[in-house]
Tab-separated table of C-alpha atoms in Angstrom:
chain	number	residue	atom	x	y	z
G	2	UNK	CA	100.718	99.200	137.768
G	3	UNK	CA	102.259	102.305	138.006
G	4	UNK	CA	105.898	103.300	136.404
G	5	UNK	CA	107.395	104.429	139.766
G	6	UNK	CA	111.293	105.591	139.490
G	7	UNK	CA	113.657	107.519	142.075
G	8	UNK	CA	115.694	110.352	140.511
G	9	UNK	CA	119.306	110.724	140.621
G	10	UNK	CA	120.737	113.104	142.435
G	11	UNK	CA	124.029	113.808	141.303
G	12	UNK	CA	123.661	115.189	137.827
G	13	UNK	CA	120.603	116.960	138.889
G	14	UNK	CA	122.532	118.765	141.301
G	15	UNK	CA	125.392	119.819	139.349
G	16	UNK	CA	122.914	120.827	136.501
G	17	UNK	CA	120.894	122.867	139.100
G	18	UNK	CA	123.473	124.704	140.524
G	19	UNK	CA	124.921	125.590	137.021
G	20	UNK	CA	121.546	127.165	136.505
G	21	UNK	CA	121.445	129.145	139.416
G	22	UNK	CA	125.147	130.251	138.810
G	23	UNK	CA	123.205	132.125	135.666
G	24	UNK	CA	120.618	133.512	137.614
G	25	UNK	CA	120.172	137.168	138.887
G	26	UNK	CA	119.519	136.262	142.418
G	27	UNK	CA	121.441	134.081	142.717
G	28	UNK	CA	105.546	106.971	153.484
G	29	UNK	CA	103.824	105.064	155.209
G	30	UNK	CA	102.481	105.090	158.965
G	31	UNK	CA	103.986	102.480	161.099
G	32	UNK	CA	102.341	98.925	161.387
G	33	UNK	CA	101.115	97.878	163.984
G	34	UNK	CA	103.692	95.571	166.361
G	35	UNK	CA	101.382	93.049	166.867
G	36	UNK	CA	100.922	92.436	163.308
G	37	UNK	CA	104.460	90.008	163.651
G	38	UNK	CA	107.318	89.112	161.628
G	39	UNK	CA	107.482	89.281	157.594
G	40	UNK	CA	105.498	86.370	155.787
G	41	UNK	CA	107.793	83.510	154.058
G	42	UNK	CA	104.429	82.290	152.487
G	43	UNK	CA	101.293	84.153	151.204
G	44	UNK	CA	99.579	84.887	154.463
G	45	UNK	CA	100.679	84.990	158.137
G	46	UNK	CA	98.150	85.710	160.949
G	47	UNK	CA	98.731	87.833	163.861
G	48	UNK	CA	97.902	88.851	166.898
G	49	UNK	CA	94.774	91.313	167.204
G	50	UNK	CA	95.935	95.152	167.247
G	51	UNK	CA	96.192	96.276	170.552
G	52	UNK	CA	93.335	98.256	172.201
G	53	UNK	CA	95.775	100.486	174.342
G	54	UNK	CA	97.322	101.520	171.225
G	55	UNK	CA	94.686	102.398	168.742
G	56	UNK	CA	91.808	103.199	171.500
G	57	UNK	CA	91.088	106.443	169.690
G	58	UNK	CA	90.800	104.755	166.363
G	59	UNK	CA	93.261	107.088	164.475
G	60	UNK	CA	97.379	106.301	164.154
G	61	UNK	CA	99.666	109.160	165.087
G	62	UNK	CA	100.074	111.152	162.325
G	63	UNK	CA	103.411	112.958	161.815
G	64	UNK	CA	103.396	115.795	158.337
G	65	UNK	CA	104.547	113.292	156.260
G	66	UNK	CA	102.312	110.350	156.958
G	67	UNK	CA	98.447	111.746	157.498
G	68	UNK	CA	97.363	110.445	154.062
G	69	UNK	CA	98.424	106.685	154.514
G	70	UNK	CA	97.382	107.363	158.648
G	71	UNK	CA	94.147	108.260	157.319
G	72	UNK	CA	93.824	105.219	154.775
G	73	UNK	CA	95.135	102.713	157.266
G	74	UNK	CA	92.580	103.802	159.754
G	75	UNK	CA	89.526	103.876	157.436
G	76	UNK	CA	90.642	100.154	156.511
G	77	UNK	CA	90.528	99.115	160.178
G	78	UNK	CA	87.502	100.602	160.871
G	79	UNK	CA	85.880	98.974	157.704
G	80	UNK	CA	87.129	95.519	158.351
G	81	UNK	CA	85.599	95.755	161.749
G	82	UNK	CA	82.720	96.759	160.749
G	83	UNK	CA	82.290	93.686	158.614
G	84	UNK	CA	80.989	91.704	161.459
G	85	UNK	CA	77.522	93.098	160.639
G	86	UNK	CA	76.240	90.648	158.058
G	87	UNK	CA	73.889	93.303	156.227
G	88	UNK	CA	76.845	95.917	155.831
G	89	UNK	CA	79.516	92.511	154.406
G	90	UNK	CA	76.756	91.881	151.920
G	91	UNK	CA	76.276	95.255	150.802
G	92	UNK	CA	79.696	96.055	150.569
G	93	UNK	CA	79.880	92.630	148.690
G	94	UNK	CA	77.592	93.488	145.923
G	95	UNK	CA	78.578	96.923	145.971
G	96	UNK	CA	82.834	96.763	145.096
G	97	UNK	CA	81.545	93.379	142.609
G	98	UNK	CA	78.930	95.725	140.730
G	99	UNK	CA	81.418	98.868	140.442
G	100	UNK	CA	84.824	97.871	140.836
G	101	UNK	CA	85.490	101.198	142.846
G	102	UNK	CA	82.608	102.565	145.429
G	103	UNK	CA	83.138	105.650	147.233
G	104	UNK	CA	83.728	104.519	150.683
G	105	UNK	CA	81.015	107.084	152.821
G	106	UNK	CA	78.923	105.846	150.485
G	107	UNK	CA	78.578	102.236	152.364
G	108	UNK	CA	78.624	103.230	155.887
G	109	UNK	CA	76.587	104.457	158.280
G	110	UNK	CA	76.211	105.911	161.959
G	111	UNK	CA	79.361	105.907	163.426
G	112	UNK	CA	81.654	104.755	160.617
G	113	UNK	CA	80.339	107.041	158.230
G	114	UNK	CA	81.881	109.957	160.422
G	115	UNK	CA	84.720	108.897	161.020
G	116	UNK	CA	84.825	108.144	157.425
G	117	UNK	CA	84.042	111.791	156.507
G	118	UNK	CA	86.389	113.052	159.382
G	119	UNK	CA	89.214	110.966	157.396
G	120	UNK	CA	88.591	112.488	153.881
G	121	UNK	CA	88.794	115.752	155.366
G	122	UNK	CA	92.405	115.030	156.891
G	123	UNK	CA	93.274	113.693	153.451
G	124	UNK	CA	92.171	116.807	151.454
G	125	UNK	CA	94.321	119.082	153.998
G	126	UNK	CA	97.092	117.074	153.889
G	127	UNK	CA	97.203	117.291	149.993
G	128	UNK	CA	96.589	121.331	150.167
G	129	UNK	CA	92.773	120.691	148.735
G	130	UNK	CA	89.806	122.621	149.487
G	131	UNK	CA	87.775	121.054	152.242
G	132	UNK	CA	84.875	120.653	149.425
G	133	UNK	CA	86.739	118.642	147.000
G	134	UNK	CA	84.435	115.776	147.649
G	135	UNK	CA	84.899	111.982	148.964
G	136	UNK	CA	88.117	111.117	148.333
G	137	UNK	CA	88.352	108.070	149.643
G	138	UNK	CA	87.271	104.735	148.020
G	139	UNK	CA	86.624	101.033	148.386
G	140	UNK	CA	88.000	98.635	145.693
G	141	UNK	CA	89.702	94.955	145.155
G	142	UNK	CA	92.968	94.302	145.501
G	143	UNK	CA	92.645	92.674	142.013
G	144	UNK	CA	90.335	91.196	139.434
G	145	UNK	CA	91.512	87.639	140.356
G	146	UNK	CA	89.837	88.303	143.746
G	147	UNK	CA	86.241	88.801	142.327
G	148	UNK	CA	85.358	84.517	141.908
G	149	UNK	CA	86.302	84.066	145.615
G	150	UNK	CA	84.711	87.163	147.071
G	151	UNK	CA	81.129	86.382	144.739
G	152	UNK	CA	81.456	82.729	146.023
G	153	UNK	CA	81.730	84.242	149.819
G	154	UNK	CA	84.977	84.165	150.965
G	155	UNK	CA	85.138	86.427	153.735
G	156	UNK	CA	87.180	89.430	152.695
G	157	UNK	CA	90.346	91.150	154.395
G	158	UNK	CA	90.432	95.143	154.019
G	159	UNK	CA	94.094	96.793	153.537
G	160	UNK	CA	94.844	100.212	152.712
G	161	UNK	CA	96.757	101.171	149.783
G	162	UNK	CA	99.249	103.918	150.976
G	163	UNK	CA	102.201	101.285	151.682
G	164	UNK	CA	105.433	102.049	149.982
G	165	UNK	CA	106.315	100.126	147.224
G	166	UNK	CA	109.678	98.816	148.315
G	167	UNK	CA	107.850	97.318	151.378
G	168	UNK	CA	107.885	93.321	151.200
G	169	UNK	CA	104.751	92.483	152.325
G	170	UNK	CA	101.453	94.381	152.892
G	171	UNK	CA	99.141	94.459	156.238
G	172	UNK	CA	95.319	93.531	156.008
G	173	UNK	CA	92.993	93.140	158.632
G	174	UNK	CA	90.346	91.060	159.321
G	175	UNK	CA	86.872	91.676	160.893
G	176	UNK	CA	87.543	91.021	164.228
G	177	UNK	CA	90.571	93.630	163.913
G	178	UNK	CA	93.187	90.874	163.383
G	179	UNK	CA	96.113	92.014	161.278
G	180	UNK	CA	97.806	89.655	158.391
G	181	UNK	CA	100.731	90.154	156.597
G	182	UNK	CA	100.511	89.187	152.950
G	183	UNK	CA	103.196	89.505	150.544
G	184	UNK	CA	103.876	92.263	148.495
G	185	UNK	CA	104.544	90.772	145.043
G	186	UNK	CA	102.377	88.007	144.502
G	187	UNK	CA	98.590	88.549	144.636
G	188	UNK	CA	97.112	86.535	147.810
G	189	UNK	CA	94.104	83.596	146.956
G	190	UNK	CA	92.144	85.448	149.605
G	191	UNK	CA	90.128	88.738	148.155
G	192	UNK	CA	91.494	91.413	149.902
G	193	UNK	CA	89.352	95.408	149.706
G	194	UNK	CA	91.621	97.977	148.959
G	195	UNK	CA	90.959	101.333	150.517
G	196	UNK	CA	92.675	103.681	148.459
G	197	UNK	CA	91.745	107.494	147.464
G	198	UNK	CA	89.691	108.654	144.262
G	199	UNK	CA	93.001	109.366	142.305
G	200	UNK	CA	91.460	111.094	139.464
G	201	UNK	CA	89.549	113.404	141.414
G	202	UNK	CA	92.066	114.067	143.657
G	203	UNK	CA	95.034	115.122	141.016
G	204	UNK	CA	92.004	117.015	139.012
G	205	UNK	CA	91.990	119.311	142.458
G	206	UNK	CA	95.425	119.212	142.862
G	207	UNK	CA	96.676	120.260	139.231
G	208	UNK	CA	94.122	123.178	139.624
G	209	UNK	CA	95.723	124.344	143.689
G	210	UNK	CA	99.478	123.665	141.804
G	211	UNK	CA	98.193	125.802	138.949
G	212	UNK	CA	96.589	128.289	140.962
G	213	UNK	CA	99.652	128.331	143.243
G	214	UNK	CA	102.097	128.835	140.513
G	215	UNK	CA	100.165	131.812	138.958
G	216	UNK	CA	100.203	133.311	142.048
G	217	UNK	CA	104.421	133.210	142.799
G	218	UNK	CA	104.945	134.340	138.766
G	219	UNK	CA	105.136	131.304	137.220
G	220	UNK	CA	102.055	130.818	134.505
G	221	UNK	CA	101.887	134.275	133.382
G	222	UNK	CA	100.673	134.018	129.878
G	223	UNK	CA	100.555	137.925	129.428
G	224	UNK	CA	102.144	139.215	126.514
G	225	UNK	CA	105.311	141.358	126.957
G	226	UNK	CA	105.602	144.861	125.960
G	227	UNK	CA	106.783	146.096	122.811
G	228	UNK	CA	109.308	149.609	122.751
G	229	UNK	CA	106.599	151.745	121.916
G	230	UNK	CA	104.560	150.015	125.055
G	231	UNK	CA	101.760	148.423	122.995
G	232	UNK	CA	100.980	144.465	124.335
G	233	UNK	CA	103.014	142.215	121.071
G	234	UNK	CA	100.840	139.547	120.846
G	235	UNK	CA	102.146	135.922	120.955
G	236	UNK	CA	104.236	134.811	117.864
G	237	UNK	CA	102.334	132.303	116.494
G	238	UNK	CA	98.904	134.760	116.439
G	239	UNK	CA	100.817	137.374	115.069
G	240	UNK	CA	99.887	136.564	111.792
G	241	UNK	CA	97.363	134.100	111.716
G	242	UNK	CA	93.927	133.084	113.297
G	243	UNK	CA	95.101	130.209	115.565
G	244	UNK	CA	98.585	128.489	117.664
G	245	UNK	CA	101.010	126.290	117.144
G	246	UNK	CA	101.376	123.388	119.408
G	247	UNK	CA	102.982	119.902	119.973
G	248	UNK	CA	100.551	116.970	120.381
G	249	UNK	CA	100.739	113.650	121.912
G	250	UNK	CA	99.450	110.994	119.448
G	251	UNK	CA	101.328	107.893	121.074
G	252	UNK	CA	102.841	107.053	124.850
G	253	UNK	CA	104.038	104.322	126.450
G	254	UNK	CA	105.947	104.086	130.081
G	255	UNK	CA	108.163	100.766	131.019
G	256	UNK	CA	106.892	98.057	133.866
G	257	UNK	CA	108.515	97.890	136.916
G	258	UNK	CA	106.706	95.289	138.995
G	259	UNK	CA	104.628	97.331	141.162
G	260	UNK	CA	103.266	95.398	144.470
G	261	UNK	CA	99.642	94.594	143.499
G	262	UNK	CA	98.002	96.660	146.080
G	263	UNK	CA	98.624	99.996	144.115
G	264	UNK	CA	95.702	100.947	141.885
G	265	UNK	CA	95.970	102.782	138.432
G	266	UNK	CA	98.542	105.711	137.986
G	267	UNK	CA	98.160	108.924	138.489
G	268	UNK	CA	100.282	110.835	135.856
G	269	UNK	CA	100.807	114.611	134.978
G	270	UNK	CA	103.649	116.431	133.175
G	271	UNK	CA	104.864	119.943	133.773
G	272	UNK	CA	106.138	121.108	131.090
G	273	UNK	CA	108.402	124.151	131.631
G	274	UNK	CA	110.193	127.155	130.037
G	275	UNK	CA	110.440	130.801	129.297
G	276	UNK	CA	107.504	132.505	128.946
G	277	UNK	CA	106.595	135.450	126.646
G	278	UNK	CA	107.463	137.753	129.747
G	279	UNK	CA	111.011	136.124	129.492
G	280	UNK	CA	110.333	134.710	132.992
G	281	UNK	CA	110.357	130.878	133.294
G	282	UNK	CA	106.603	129.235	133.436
G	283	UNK	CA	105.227	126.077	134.647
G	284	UNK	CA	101.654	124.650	132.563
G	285	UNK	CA	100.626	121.173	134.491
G	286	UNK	CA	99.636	119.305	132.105
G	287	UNK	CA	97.045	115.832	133.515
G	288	UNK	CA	97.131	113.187	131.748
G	289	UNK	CA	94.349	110.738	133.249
G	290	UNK	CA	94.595	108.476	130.496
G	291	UNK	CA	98.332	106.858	131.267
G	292	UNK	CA	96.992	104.120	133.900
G	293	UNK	CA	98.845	101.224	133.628
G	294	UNK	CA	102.676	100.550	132.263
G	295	UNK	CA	103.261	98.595	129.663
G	296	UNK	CA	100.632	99.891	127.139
G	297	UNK	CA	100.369	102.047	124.334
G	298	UNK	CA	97.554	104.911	124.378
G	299	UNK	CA	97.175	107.246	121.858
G	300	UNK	CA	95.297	110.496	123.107
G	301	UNK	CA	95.915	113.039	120.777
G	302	UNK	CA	96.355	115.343	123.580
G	303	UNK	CA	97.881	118.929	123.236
G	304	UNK	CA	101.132	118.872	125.735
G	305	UNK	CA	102.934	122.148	124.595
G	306	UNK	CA	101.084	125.630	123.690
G	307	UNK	CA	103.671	127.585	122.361
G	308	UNK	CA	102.077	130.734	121.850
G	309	UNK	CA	103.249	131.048	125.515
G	310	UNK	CA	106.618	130.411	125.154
G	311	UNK	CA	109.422	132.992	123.947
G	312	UNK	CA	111.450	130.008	122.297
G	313	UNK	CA	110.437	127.144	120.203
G	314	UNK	CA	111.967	125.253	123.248
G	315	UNK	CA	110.417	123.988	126.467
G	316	UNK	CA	110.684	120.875	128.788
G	317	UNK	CA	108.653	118.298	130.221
G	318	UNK	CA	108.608	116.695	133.543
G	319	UNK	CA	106.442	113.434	133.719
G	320	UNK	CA	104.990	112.512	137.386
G	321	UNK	CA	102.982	110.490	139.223
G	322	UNK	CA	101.000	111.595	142.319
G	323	UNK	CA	100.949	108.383	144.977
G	324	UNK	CA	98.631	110.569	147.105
G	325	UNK	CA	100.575	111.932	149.792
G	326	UNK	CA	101.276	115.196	147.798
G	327	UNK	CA	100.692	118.547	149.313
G	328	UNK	CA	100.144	120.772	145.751
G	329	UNK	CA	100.535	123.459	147.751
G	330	UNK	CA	104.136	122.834	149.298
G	331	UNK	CA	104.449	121.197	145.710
G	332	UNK	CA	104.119	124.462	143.329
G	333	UNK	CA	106.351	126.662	146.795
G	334	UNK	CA	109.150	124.037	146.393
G	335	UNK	CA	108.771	124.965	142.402
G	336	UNK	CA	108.753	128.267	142.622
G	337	UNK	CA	111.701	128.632	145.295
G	338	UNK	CA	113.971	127.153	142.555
G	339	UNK	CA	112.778	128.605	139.385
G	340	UNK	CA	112.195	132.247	140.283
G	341	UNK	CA	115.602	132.751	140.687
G	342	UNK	CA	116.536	131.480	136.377
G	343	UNK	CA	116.353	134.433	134.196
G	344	UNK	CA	116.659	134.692	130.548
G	345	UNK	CA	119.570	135.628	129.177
G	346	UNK	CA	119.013	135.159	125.806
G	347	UNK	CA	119.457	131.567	125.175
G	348	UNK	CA	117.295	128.581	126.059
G	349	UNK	CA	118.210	126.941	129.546
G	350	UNK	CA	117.111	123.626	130.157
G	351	UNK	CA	114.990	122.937	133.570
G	352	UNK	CA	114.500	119.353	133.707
G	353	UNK	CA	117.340	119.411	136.714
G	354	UNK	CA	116.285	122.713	138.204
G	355	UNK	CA	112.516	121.069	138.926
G	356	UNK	CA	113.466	117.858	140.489
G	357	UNK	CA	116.050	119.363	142.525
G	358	UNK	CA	113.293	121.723	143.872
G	359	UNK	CA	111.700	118.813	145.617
G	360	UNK	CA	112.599	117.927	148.797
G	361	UNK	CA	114.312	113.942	149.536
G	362	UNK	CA	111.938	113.057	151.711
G	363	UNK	CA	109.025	113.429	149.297
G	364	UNK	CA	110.166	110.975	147.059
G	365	UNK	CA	109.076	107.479	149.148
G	366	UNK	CA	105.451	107.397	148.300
G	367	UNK	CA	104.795	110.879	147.117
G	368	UNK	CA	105.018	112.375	143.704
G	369	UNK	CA	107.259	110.296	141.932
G	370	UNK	CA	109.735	110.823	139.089
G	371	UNK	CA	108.397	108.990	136.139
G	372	UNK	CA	111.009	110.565	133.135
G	373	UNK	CA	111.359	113.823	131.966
G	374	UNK	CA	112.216	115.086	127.917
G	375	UNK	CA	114.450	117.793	127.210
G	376	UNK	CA	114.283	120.719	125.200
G	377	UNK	CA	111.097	119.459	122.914
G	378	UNK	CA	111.193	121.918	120.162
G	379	UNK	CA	108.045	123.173	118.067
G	380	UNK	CA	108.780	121.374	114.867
G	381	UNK	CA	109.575	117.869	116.578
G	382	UNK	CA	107.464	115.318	114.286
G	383	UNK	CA	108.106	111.730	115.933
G	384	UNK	CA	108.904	109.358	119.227
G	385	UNK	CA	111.165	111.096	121.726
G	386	UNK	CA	112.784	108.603	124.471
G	387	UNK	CA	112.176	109.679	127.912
G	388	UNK	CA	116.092	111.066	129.655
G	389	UNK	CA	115.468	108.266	131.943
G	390	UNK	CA	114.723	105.526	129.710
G	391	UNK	CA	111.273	105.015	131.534
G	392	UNK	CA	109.074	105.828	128.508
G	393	UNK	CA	108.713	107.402	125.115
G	394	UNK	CA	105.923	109.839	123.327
G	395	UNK	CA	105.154	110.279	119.784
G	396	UNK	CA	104.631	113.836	118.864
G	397	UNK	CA	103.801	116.069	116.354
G	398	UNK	CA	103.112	119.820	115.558
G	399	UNK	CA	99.280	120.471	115.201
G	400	UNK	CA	98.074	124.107	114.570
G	401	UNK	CA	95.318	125.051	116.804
G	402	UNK	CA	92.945	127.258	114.522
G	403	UNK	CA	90.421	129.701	116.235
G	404	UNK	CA	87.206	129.482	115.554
């Protein structure tokens, strides 16, 4: 389940433009129509999906919309391809022994290519390097499905990249037949889930958004320059062999009642503020750990470094990547709001000033708002509460000695 909020506009704006007053510059693809009206019950059949509009075998695609084009696709090609005894079985056995297959992995010929074709429109769309590897991936729409689909209920295949405000969710069956089956309540049927490698996907993306924000300014660790024009090293190495930082050792993020079809969350924090060079910084931070709502993990993970920070201040921005993100236009969105926020000798607070950066119309099914935590200091020993209410973290300082 995945802790999936919509900012608020109105203080962020107000906030945002306060900041830059200080400054020295200044979803898913449409279903198909024959797929018929919203279910009142589980399951409602419709008619087949019409040759004349999907005789290529790929949706139109619009900027916004290639990753869930590409998923819904790959799911209608799969289902079809179900027909073939040998491939059901081995797909069968495959998502029972695994839980999550990589889909190339179970196709051949044909499919297998246009498969391949559709990971490669994915990892563009998302601003990834052609060699990322498979991204997409063959799973079940839930655990409950596993007794029916080992006893041999034939399968439906849906694809995951439906936004979670939609009422009911379209799967096909093998002879290209779509169903609509409601959103909410997991279906008796076992229904595949084509969905994208999450984890490997953000892993790519948090180093392009890194990358990316190194290049416009923003994750310059270098040390500023003293009067006399020597490098002054960071504060916290100035006198000792090591860094302070703050550490996660608890986390928890509410339930919200996600539709069942969405897998495990994808979260990452960027944790802002001033750098040593007095010019604001961005360090994304994954955390590949937080993949359900509702629980308590304890990681231990280092979220702050503040031997790259000019004040024992910074903020954190939790998110979660639904897999339409472009980390690309992601870090440029960033960067066109920060780079203008100087230091002027006081800590400023950018919670505001980063989700203002990001455009409405990314906020459907991309990356999503989780909560955010202002001005974490250095010494904070204890749970914080998320600005939004959405979640809470347990942290503490923990020196970093070198070795």
């Amino acid at each position: 389940m995945r802790p999936r909020h919509r900012r608020r506009r109105g203080a962020a704006a107000a906030v945002a433009a306060t900041l830059l007053a200080l400054s020295s510059a200044q979803a898913v693809s449409a279903l198909p129509a024959s797929a018929g009206p919203a279910a009142s019950g589980p399951a409602t059949p419709a008619a087949p999906v019409s040759p004349a509009s999907h005789a290529s075998g790929v949706s139109a695609v619009t900027p916004d919309s290639a990753v869930p084009s590409a998923e819904e696709d790959a799911a209608r090609a799969l289902a079809r391809s179900l027909t073939d005894p040998v491939r059901r079985e081995r797909v069968r056995e495959a998502v029972l022994a695994s839980g999550e297959v990589p889909l190339t992995a179970l196709a051949r010929g044909g499919l297998k290519a246009m498969l391949a074709a559709a990971d490669q429109r994915i990892a563009a769309a998302k601003g990834l390097d052609a060699g990322v590897g498979p991204l997409l991936r063959l799973r079940l729409g839930d655990a409950s499905m596993s007794g029916a689909l080992g006893a041999g209920t034939a399968p439906w295949v849906a694809a995951a990249g439906v936004d979670d405000d939609a009422p009911t969710v379209v799967a096909y069956d093998s002879r290209g037949r779509a169903h609509r089956l409601d959103a909410r309540h997991v279906p008796d049927r076992p229904v595949y889930v084509v969905d994208i490698d999450g984890s490997r996907a953000l892993a790519a993306g948090l180093g392009v958004l890194d990358a990316q924000l190194r290049h416009y300014g923003l994750a310059s660790a270098t040390p500023a320059p003293t009067r006399d024009g020597a490098a002054r090293a960071p504060r916290a190495r100035a006198a000792t062999a090591g860094f302070w930082t703050t550490r996660v050792t608890a986390v928890e993020l509410a339930d919200d009642e996600e539709p069942w079809i969405k897998g495990d969350a994808e979260i990452y924090t960027l944790v802002t503020g001033f750098g040593q060079d007095g010019k604001v910084r961005v360090d994304p931070v994954d955390m590949p750990y937080l993949d359900n709502d509702g629980t308590v993990y304890r990681p231990g993970q280092i979220l702050v470094n503040w031997s790259y920070y000019k004040y024992d201040l910074a903020d954190a921005v939790m998110m979660e990547d639904d897999g339409g993100t472009n980390y690309h236009d992601l870090a440029e969105a960033i960067a066109t709001a920060l780079l203008t926020i100087t230091d002027h000798g006081a800590y400023i607070p950018l919670v505001d000033a980063v989700l203002d950066a990001i455009p409405d119309d990314w906020w459907t099914d991309d990356p999503d708002y989780v909560d955010s935590w202002y001005t974490l200091s250095r010494t904070d020993d204890g749970t914080r509460h998320g600005a939004r209410g959405n979640g809470w973290m347990t942290l503490e300082p923990y020196f970093v000695r070198e070795s």
